Short mmCIF file of C-alpha atoms and ligand atoms in Angstrom, two decimals:
data_model
loop_
_atom_site.label_atom_id
_atom_site.label_comp_id
_atom_site.label_asym_id
_atom_site.label_seq_id
_atom_site.Cartn_x
_atom_site.Cartn_y
_atom_site.Cartn_z
CA MET A 1 -33.27 -19.44 -27.25
CA GLY A 2 -35.49 -22.13 -27.78
CA LEU A 3 -35.08 -26.05 -26.08
CA ALA A 4 -33.06 -27.51 -28.17
CA ALA A 5 -31.20 -24.60 -28.11
CA TYR A 6 -30.72 -25.17 -24.68
CA HIS A 7 -29.81 -28.68 -24.88
CA ARG A 8 -26.84 -27.60 -27.71
CA LEU A 9 -23.88 -28.24 -26.42
CA THR A 10 -20.90 -25.24 -27.26
CA PRO A 11 -17.74 -26.15 -28.48
CA MET A 12 -15.29 -24.03 -27.59
CA PRO A 13 -11.86 -23.44 -29.33
CA THR A 14 -8.84 -24.47 -26.88
CA PRO A 15 -5.64 -23.27 -27.11
CA LEU A 16 -3.73 -26.37 -26.41
CA GLY A 17 -4.51 -27.51 -30.37
CA PRO A 18 -7.12 -28.56 -32.81
CA PHE A 19 -9.61 -29.99 -30.38
CA TYR A 20 -12.24 -28.27 -29.11
CA PHE A 21 -14.06 -28.15 -25.38
CA TYR A 22 -17.73 -28.10 -24.93
CA THR A 23 -19.77 -26.38 -22.39
CA LYS A 24 -23.14 -25.33 -21.95
CA PRO A 25 -24.16 -22.06 -20.05
CA GLY A 26 -25.70 -22.91 -16.80
CA ALA A 27 -24.07 -25.73 -16.54
CA ARG A 28 -21.39 -26.78 -13.76
CA GLY A 29 -17.90 -25.22 -14.32
CA HIS A 30 -18.95 -23.07 -17.56
CA ALA A 31 -16.54 -20.32 -18.15
CA ASP A 32 -15.85 -20.02 -14.01
CA PRO A 33 -12.55 -19.09 -13.30
CA ARG A 34 -12.21 -21.27 -10.64
CA TYR A 35 -11.66 -23.85 -13.22
CA ALA A 36 -9.06 -22.27 -15.12
CA LEU A 37 -7.21 -21.77 -11.65
CA LEU A 38 -6.91 -25.60 -11.21
CA ALA A 39 -6.40 -26.98 -14.36
CA GLU A 40 -3.25 -24.57 -15.01
CA GLY A 41 -1.77 -25.02 -11.02
CA MET A 42 -2.53 -27.82 -10.67
CA GLU A 43 0.41 -31.17 -11.18
CA VAL A 44 -0.25 -34.17 -11.56
CA GLN A 45 1.12 -36.96 -10.11
CA GLY A 46 -0.16 -40.52 -10.56
CA ARG A 47 -3.55 -41.60 -11.70
CA LEU A 48 -5.77 -38.42 -11.24
CA LEU A 49 -9.38 -38.28 -9.08
CA ASP A 50 -11.61 -35.44 -10.56
CA LEU A 51 -14.85 -35.19 -7.72
CA ASN A 52 -16.46 -31.86 -8.39
CA PRO A 53 -15.66 -31.93 -12.55
CA GLY A 54 -18.59 -30.10 -14.09
CA VAL A 55 -17.95 -29.80 -17.41
CA GLY A 56 -14.99 -30.58 -17.23
CA LEU A 57 -12.03 -28.66 -17.90
CA VAL A 58 -9.78 -30.09 -15.63
CA SER A 59 -10.00 -33.51 -16.39
CA TRP A 60 -9.22 -32.08 -19.97
CA THR A 61 -6.26 -30.33 -19.13
CA ALA A 62 -4.58 -33.24 -17.33
CA ALA A 63 -5.67 -35.61 -19.81
CA LYS A 64 -4.49 -33.57 -22.64
CA LYS A 65 -1.23 -34.18 -20.72
CA GLU A 66 -1.29 -37.72 -20.95
CA ALA A 67 -2.63 -37.82 -17.15
CA GLU A 68 -5.11 -41.09 -16.55
CA VAL A 69 -8.55 -39.62 -15.57
CA LEU A 70 -11.58 -40.43 -13.84
CA ALA A 71 -14.04 -38.11 -13.25
CA ILE A 72 -16.83 -38.53 -10.53
CA GLU A 73 -20.14 -35.45 -11.73
CA PRO A 74 -23.49 -35.52 -10.64
CA SER A 75 -25.10 -33.30 -12.56
CA ARG A 76 -26.43 -34.85 -15.63
CA ALA A 77 -26.43 -31.12 -18.08
CA ALA A 78 -22.56 -30.99 -17.04
CA PHE A 79 -22.66 -34.62 -17.73
CA LEU A 80 -23.52 -34.20 -20.93
CA ALA A 81 -20.90 -31.91 -21.35
CA LEU A 82 -18.30 -33.98 -19.73
CA GLU A 83 -18.65 -37.10 -21.61
CA LYS A 84 -18.21 -35.30 -24.77
CA ASN A 85 -15.20 -34.10 -23.15
CA ALA A 86 -13.70 -37.28 -21.86
CA ASP A 87 -14.43 -39.22 -25.31
CA GLU A 88 -12.25 -36.24 -27.17
CA ALA A 89 -9.78 -35.73 -24.94
CA GLY A 90 -9.49 -39.46 -23.53
CA PHE A 91 -10.46 -39.68 -19.85
CA THR A 92 -12.70 -41.39 -17.76
CA ALA A 93 -16.50 -39.60 -16.67
CA ARG A 94 -18.94 -41.50 -14.32
CA ALA A 95 -22.15 -40.21 -13.53
CA GLY A 96 -22.07 -40.29 -8.72
CA LEU A 97 -21.35 -38.65 -5.95
CA PRO A 98 -18.02 -37.88 -4.53
CA TRP A 99 -18.39 -40.55 -1.95
CA GLU A 100 -18.54 -43.19 -4.30
CA ALA A 101 -15.28 -42.55 -5.57
CA PRO A 102 -12.65 -45.71 -5.31
CA THR A 103 -10.77 -45.43 -1.78
CA TYR A 104 -6.61 -45.59 -1.60
CA ALA A 105 -6.35 -45.51 -5.37
CA PHE A 106 -5.52 -42.15 -6.92
CA GLY A 107 -1.78 -40.81 -6.41
CA THR A 108 -4.27 -36.74 -7.52
CA ALA A 109 -7.41 -35.86 -6.88
CA ALA A 110 -8.71 -32.57 -7.55
CA LEU A 111 -11.77 -30.55 -6.37
CA VAL A 112 -13.18 -27.27 -7.00
CA LEU A 113 -15.09 -26.68 -3.35
CA PRO A 114 -18.60 -26.86 -4.32
CA ALA A 115 -19.38 -24.67 -2.00
CA GLU A 116 -22.34 -23.19 -3.40
CA ARG A 117 -24.02 -26.93 -2.34
CA GLY A 118 -23.62 -26.14 1.90
CA SER A 119 -20.60 -26.75 3.88
CA ARG A 120 -21.94 -30.17 5.04
CA TYR A 121 -21.59 -31.31 0.83
CA THR A 122 -18.45 -29.09 1.28
CA THR A 123 -16.53 -31.00 3.74
CA LEU A 124 -18.16 -34.08 2.57
CA ALA A 125 -16.51 -34.01 -1.13
CA VAL A 126 -12.95 -32.94 0.70
CA ARG A 127 -13.08 -36.16 2.92
CA ALA A 128 -14.18 -38.03 0.47
CA ALA A 129 -11.50 -36.48 -2.12
CA ALA A 130 -8.97 -37.56 0.36
CA ARG A 131 -10.12 -41.19 0.84
CA ALA A 132 -9.60 -41.38 -2.70
CA LEU A 133 -6.08 -40.71 -2.62
CA MET A 134 -3.36 -43.01 -1.73
CA PRO A 135 -0.78 -42.40 1.25
CA GLY A 136 1.41 -39.84 0.19
CA GLY A 137 -1.23 -39.13 -2.64
CA ARG A 138 -1.57 -34.99 -2.98
CA LEU A 139 -5.30 -33.24 -3.30
CA TRP A 140 -5.67 -29.99 -4.86
CA ILE A 141 -8.82 -27.34 -4.00
CA ALA A 142 -9.45 -24.50 -5.43
CA GLY A 143 -12.54 -22.24 -4.35
CA GLU A 144 -13.49 -18.19 -3.35
CA LYS A 145 -12.19 -16.47 -0.27
CA LYS A 146 -15.32 -14.78 -0.03
CA LYS A 147 -16.95 -18.56 -0.31
CA GLY A 148 -15.37 -19.71 2.57
CA PHE A 149 -12.10 -21.34 1.01
CA ASP A 150 -9.71 -20.31 4.16
CA ARG A 151 -12.12 -22.40 6.54
CA TYR A 152 -12.51 -25.39 4.20
CA PHE A 153 -8.61 -25.21 3.74
CA LYS A 154 -8.23 -25.44 7.96
CA GLU A 155 -10.21 -27.94 8.20
CA ALA A 156 -8.90 -30.17 5.58
CA LYS A 157 -5.54 -29.36 7.45
CA SER A 158 -6.26 -31.11 9.96
CA ALA A 159 -8.28 -33.63 8.44
CA ILE A 160 -5.75 -35.34 6.41
CA GLY A 161 -2.24 -33.70 6.93
CA TYR A 162 -0.30 -30.49 5.74
CA GLY A 163 -0.76 -27.96 3.09
CA GLN A 164 -0.25 -24.74 1.60
CA VAL A 165 -2.17 -22.34 -0.81
CA VAL A 166 -0.31 -21.99 -3.96
CA ALA A 167 -1.92 -18.96 -5.81
CA ARG A 168 -3.64 -16.12 -4.97
CA GLU A 169 -5.53 -15.15 -8.02
CA LYS A 170 -7.89 -11.88 -6.85
CA GLY A 171 -10.69 -13.17 -4.83
CA LEU A 172 -9.57 -17.37 -5.68
CA ARG A 173 -6.97 -20.16 -3.82
CA LEU A 174 -5.91 -22.92 -5.17
CA ALA A 175 -4.02 -25.30 -1.73
CA VAL A 176 -2.57 -28.29 -2.07
CA LEU A 177 -2.78 -31.03 0.54
CA GLU A 178 -0.59 -34.13 1.48
CA LYS A 179 -1.96 -37.32 2.38
CA GLU A 180 -1.36 -37.95 6.13
CA ASN A 181 -4.90 -39.40 7.54
CA HIS A 182 -7.27 -41.33 5.59
CA PRO A 183 -10.47 -39.40 7.20
CA GLU A 184 -13.50 -40.68 8.10
CA LEU A 185 -16.83 -40.10 6.23
CA PRO A 186 -19.91 -39.09 8.60
CA GLU A 187 -23.41 -40.45 8.09
CA LEU A 188 -24.59 -39.31 4.86
CA TRP A 189 -28.27 -39.49 5.27
CA ARG A 190 -30.60 -37.29 7.27
CA ARG A 191 -34.61 -37.54 7.62
CA PHE A 192 -37.27 -35.42 8.41
CA SER A 193 -41.49 -35.77 8.23
CA GLU A 194 -43.97 -33.78 8.05
CA GLU A 195 -47.96 -33.85 7.88
CA ILE A 196 -49.18 -33.10 4.24
CA GLU A 197 -52.90 -33.19 3.50
CA GLY A 198 -53.32 -35.53 6.25
CA ARG A 199 -50.64 -37.50 5.67
CA HIS A 200 -47.73 -38.09 7.24
CA LEU A 201 -44.70 -38.30 5.01
CA VAL A 202 -41.15 -39.64 5.49
CA PHE A 203 -37.96 -37.77 3.94
CA ARG A 204 -34.82 -38.69 3.24
CA THR A 205 -32.26 -37.36 2.03
CA LEU A 206 -28.70 -36.93 1.47
CA PRO A 207 -26.55 -33.68 1.69
CA GLY A 208 -26.35 -30.62 -0.84
CA VAL A 209 -30.68 -30.99 -2.36
CA PHE A 210 -32.91 -28.05 -1.52
CA SER A 211 -35.08 -27.32 1.24
CA GLU A 212 -33.41 -29.93 3.67
CA GLY A 213 -35.07 -31.01 6.71
CA ARG A 214 -38.57 -29.20 5.67
CA VAL A 215 -40.42 -29.14 3.01
CA ASP A 216 -40.45 -25.32 1.07
CA PRO A 217 -43.05 -23.18 1.84
CA ALA A 218 -43.27 -22.98 -1.86
CA SER A 219 -43.93 -25.87 -2.96
CA ARG A 220 -46.40 -26.68 0.21
CA MET A 221 -48.59 -23.83 -1.39
CA LEU A 222 -47.80 -25.10 -5.14
CA LEU A 223 -49.17 -28.84 -3.48
CA GLU A 224 -52.48 -26.65 -1.84
CA THR A 225 -53.11 -25.18 -5.19
CA LEU A 226 -53.55 -28.52 -7.62
CA PRO A 227 -56.42 -29.61 -7.92
CA ARG A 228 -57.56 -32.86 -7.41
CA VAL A 229 -56.34 -35.41 -9.40
CA GLU A 230 -58.00 -38.90 -10.91
CA PRO A 231 -55.89 -42.16 -9.98
CA GLY A 232 -53.64 -42.89 -13.14
CA THR A 233 -53.29 -39.44 -14.11
CA PRO A 234 -49.86 -38.41 -15.93
CA VAL A 235 -48.46 -35.77 -13.88
CA LEU A 236 -44.80 -34.71 -15.07
CA ASP A 237 -42.68 -33.30 -11.73
CA LEU A 238 -39.81 -31.01 -13.06
CA GLY A 239 -36.94 -31.02 -11.23
CA ALA A 240 -38.03 -32.87 -8.37
CA GLY A 241 -35.39 -32.29 -5.61
CA TYR A 242 -36.09 -35.45 -2.74
CA GLY A 243 -39.57 -35.81 -4.16
CA ALA A 244 -41.50 -32.72 -2.07
CA LEU A 245 -44.39 -33.18 -4.81
CA THR A 246 -43.02 -36.02 -6.41
CA LEU A 247 -44.22 -38.06 -2.42
CA PRO A 248 -48.22 -36.30 -2.29
CA LEU A 249 -48.82 -36.14 -5.93
CA ALA A 250 -48.21 -40.58 -5.44
CA ALA A 251 -49.47 -40.55 -2.73
CA ARG A 252 -52.84 -39.37 -4.36
CA GLY A 253 -52.49 -41.51 -6.90
CA ALA A 254 -51.24 -39.85 -9.90
CA ARG A 255 -48.71 -41.92 -12.03
CA VAL A 256 -45.85 -39.63 -11.61
CA THR A 257 -42.75 -39.05 -14.09
CA ALA A 258 -39.88 -36.96 -11.46
CA LEU A 259 -36.99 -35.95 -13.39
CA GLU A 260 -34.02 -34.56 -11.46
CA ASP A 261 -30.61 -33.42 -12.80
CA ASP A 262 -28.40 -33.81 -9.49
CA LEU A 263 -28.12 -37.47 -8.20
CA ALA A 264 -27.70 -36.66 -3.89
CA SER A 265 -31.36 -35.14 -5.20
CA LEU A 266 -32.09 -38.30 -6.87
CA ARG A 267 -30.96 -41.26 -4.88
CA SER A 268 -32.85 -38.80 -1.64
CA LEU A 269 -35.71 -38.71 -3.96
CA GLU A 270 -35.72 -43.17 -4.44
CA ALA A 271 -35.53 -43.44 -0.49
CA SER A 272 -38.37 -41.73 0.05
CA LEU A 273 -40.39 -42.96 -2.13
CA MET A 274 -38.98 -45.79 -0.47
CA GLU A 275 -39.72 -45.28 2.74
CA ASN A 276 -43.59 -44.54 2.16
CA HIS A 277 -43.78 -47.56 0.56
CA LEU A 278 -44.91 -45.19 -2.77
CA GLU A 279 -43.72 -45.22 -6.55
CA ALA A 280 -42.61 -43.25 -9.00
CA ASP A 281 -40.49 -43.01 -12.49
CA VAL A 282 -37.58 -41.61 -11.41
CA ARG A 283 -34.87 -40.27 -14.10
CA HIS A 284 -31.32 -38.55 -14.15
CA SER A 285 -32.72 -35.68 -16.42
CA ASP A 286 -30.98 -32.46 -17.45
CA VAL A 287 -34.74 -30.33 -18.06
CA ASP A 288 -36.46 -33.09 -19.81
CA SER A 289 -33.13 -34.89 -21.39
CA ALA A 290 -34.77 -38.52 -20.15
CA LEU A 291 -38.57 -37.99 -22.10
CA ARG A 292 -38.66 -38.83 -25.09
CA GLU A 293 -40.25 -36.16 -27.49
CA GLU A 294 -44.06 -38.16 -28.02
CA GLU A 295 -44.48 -38.88 -24.14
CA LYS A 296 -47.39 -36.61 -22.82
CA PHE A 297 -48.66 -35.55 -19.19
CA ALA A 298 -52.15 -34.37 -18.67
CA ILE A 299 -49.95 -32.19 -15.35
CA VAL A 300 -46.71 -30.77 -15.04
CA VAL A 301 -45.51 -28.90 -11.64
CA THR A 302 -42.26 -27.26 -11.03
CA ASN A 303 -40.44 -25.39 -8.82
CA PRO A 304 -38.09 -23.92 -10.73
CA PRO A 305 -34.73 -23.44 -10.11
CA PHE A 306 -33.83 -19.58 -9.38
CA HIS A 307 -30.93 -17.12 -8.82
CA VAL A 308 -31.61 -14.54 -6.38
CA GLY A 309 -30.66 -10.92 -7.26
CA GLY A 310 -31.09 -9.02 -10.65
CA SER A 311 -34.39 -9.74 -12.44
CA VAL A 312 -33.12 -12.03 -15.28
CA ILE A 313 -34.94 -15.95 -14.62
CA LEU A 314 -32.55 -18.57 -14.88
CA ASP A 315 -31.29 -20.92 -18.70
CA VAL A 316 -32.68 -23.44 -16.68
CA ALA A 317 -36.05 -22.28 -15.82
CA LYS A 318 -36.50 -20.74 -18.89
CA ALA A 319 -36.35 -24.56 -19.91
CA PHE A 320 -38.30 -26.16 -17.44
CA VAL A 321 -41.60 -23.33 -18.86
CA TRP A 322 -40.43 -24.56 -22.70
CA ALA A 323 -40.39 -28.40 -22.00
CA ALA A 324 -43.71 -27.75 -20.02
CA HIS A 325 -45.39 -26.99 -23.04
CA ARG A 326 -43.41 -29.42 -25.42
CA HIS A 327 -44.67 -32.30 -22.55
CA LEU A 328 -48.21 -31.98 -22.08
CA GLU A 329 -51.01 -32.90 -23.63
CA THR A 330 -53.88 -30.32 -25.39
CA GLY A 331 -55.78 -29.43 -22.57
CA GLY A 332 -53.05 -30.23 -20.05
CA ARG A 333 -51.81 -27.68 -17.44
CA PHE A 334 -49.05 -26.57 -16.15
CA TYR A 335 -48.18 -25.15 -13.00
CA LEU A 336 -45.25 -23.26 -11.45
CA VAL A 337 -44.61 -21.51 -8.04
CA ALA A 338 -42.44 -18.84 -7.81
CA ASN A 339 -41.59 -15.74 -5.82
CA PRO A 340 -43.41 -13.20 -6.97
CA PHE A 341 -40.47 -10.96 -8.30
CA LEU A 342 -40.43 -13.44 -10.43
CA LYS A 343 -41.22 -11.90 -13.68
CA TYR A 344 -42.53 -15.88 -15.57
CA GLU A 345 -45.64 -14.69 -17.05
CA PRO A 346 -44.34 -12.83 -20.59
CA LEU A 347 -42.30 -16.26 -20.84
CA MET A 348 -45.05 -18.68 -19.78
CA GLU A 349 -47.55 -16.18 -22.09
CA ALA A 350 -45.24 -16.01 -25.10
CA THR A 351 -44.51 -19.78 -24.33
CA PHE A 352 -48.86 -21.26 -24.54
CA GLY A 353 -50.01 -18.32 -25.32
CA ASN A 354 -52.11 -18.17 -21.88
CA VAL A 355 -51.14 -17.42 -18.68
CA ARG A 356 -53.02 -16.56 -15.23
CA SER A 357 -52.22 -15.95 -11.67
CA VAL A 358 -54.72 -19.05 -9.44
CA ARG A 359 -52.71 -17.91 -6.13
CA THR A 360 -50.77 -15.00 -4.49
CA GLY A 361 -49.22 -14.37 -1.47
CA ARG A 362 -45.99 -15.45 0.04
CA TYR A 363 -44.79 -16.77 -3.42
CA LYS A 364 -47.55 -17.02 -6.94
CA VAL A 365 -48.69 -20.30 -8.29
CA LEU A 366 -49.13 -19.62 -12.25
CA LEU A 367 -51.08 -21.94 -14.94
CA SER A 368 -50.79 -22.17 -18.43
CA VAL A 369 -52.89 -24.39 -20.01
CA ARG A 370 -51.48 -26.25 -23.16
N1 SAH B 401 -39.46 -30.10 -6.58
C1 SAH B 401 -38.76 -29.53 -5.48
C2 SAH B 401 -37.28 -29.65 -5.59
C3 SAH B 401 -37.52 -27.83 -6.22
S1 SAH B 401 -35.64 -27.28 -6.24
C4 SAH B 401 -39.19 -29.47 -4.38
O1 SAH B 401 -40.22 -28.75 -4.41
O2 SAH B 401 -38.96 -29.29 -3.07
C5 SAH B 401 -35.24 -27.25 -8.06
C6 SAH B 401 -34.98 -28.30 -7.82
O3 SAH B 401 -34.19 -28.51 -10.32
C7 SAH B 401 -33.57 -28.71 -7.89
O4 SAH B 401 -33.23 -30.52 -6.81
C8 SAH B 401 -32.47 -28.89 -8.83
O5 SAH B 401 -31.26 -30.09 -8.52
C9 SAH B 401 -33.19 -29.17 -9.76
N2 SAH B 401 -32.20 -28.71 -11.04
C10 SAH B 401 -31.72 -28.03 -11.60
N3 SAH B 401 -31.21 -27.73 -12.52
C11 SAH B 401 -31.69 -28.77 -13.60
C12 SAH B 401 -32.07 -29.36 -14.15
N4 SAH B 401 -31.34 -28.78 -15.36
N5 SAH B 401 -32.90 -30.23 -14.41
C13 SAH B 401 -33.38 -31.33 -14.07
N6 SAH B 401 -33.50 -30.77 -12.91
C14 SAH B 401 -32.68 -29.24 -12.06
#
């Protein structure tokens, strides 16, 4: 597999006739049984809002049954498949965050609990879904028992109204609630500040971002390892989050292009840049999907997303390495920081023909030269 294969959407035949459903390994909602349970178990009345659609199985299924559907998705990777499914099945797909949905506008809302994004984000998504409903509208939620389904369901009942669990399949649960109350949204934004390279930086964050409340120590180690950059040096930050790498680099005078898949992270990065009067070119991007082929950089930095457990490096992290190679100028340098147990060396060696460990300790910083 290479970068082109990473970006390719996979068409899957479906039981609902001569149609294809497009998906992508690694994207939210790909081959995820929570989505299948929700798509099959839900009944739609009125317009449907799908608030964690991923690649779009729930929206797709409802649209095929003639429902009017709006799907709002924050991940660019998922959105690229979702958009294609929206064209195919006839629903509307929008890039956005759950709490940006219109209020009092839908008869039905569907939500696969985004528990992997933390409890604050999940609670907000549930409330946002309820706020989008007209009084008496129904909210369908699907989730995993071992990922806190019972707790979120209980919380949802007290915030929204009557509800019941309608399906239990192995570890999965499906429940429906009826809107009696219009819940409030708590304050979304948080902030924290850190001293980095003798400079006081303020970060502003939305729920669900990586390393909220403090800069990740691996990111700090990467920053300490980087050589001085001449002002104006073009630097690419892959998976920029709220900007733990982008801000200090921009403060050093680098011309930073920051790519980020997740909209909550991207908005946090934009707000953080503003707050510190710094500038960067911020793009909503699935790996390098927002870069043109000919855009090249002198330095690429990343603290890539990973899966703990097992020896498998996530497809996305592999694609980061390939994208770094593709967008570095000759002689350009790629710095990656990771946990020592993650085996990036063979992949970087195979991609660049060289790799060296420039710092080790709690984390390791690897360098490949183009
Ligand atoms: N650079 C930041 C964030 C590192 S965590 C820091 O040092 O704090 C990795 C980041 O990669 C996350 O913000 C995650 O949302 C982002 N990411 C995950 N998949 C991605 C993809 N397909 N394309 C771009 N970014 C992605």
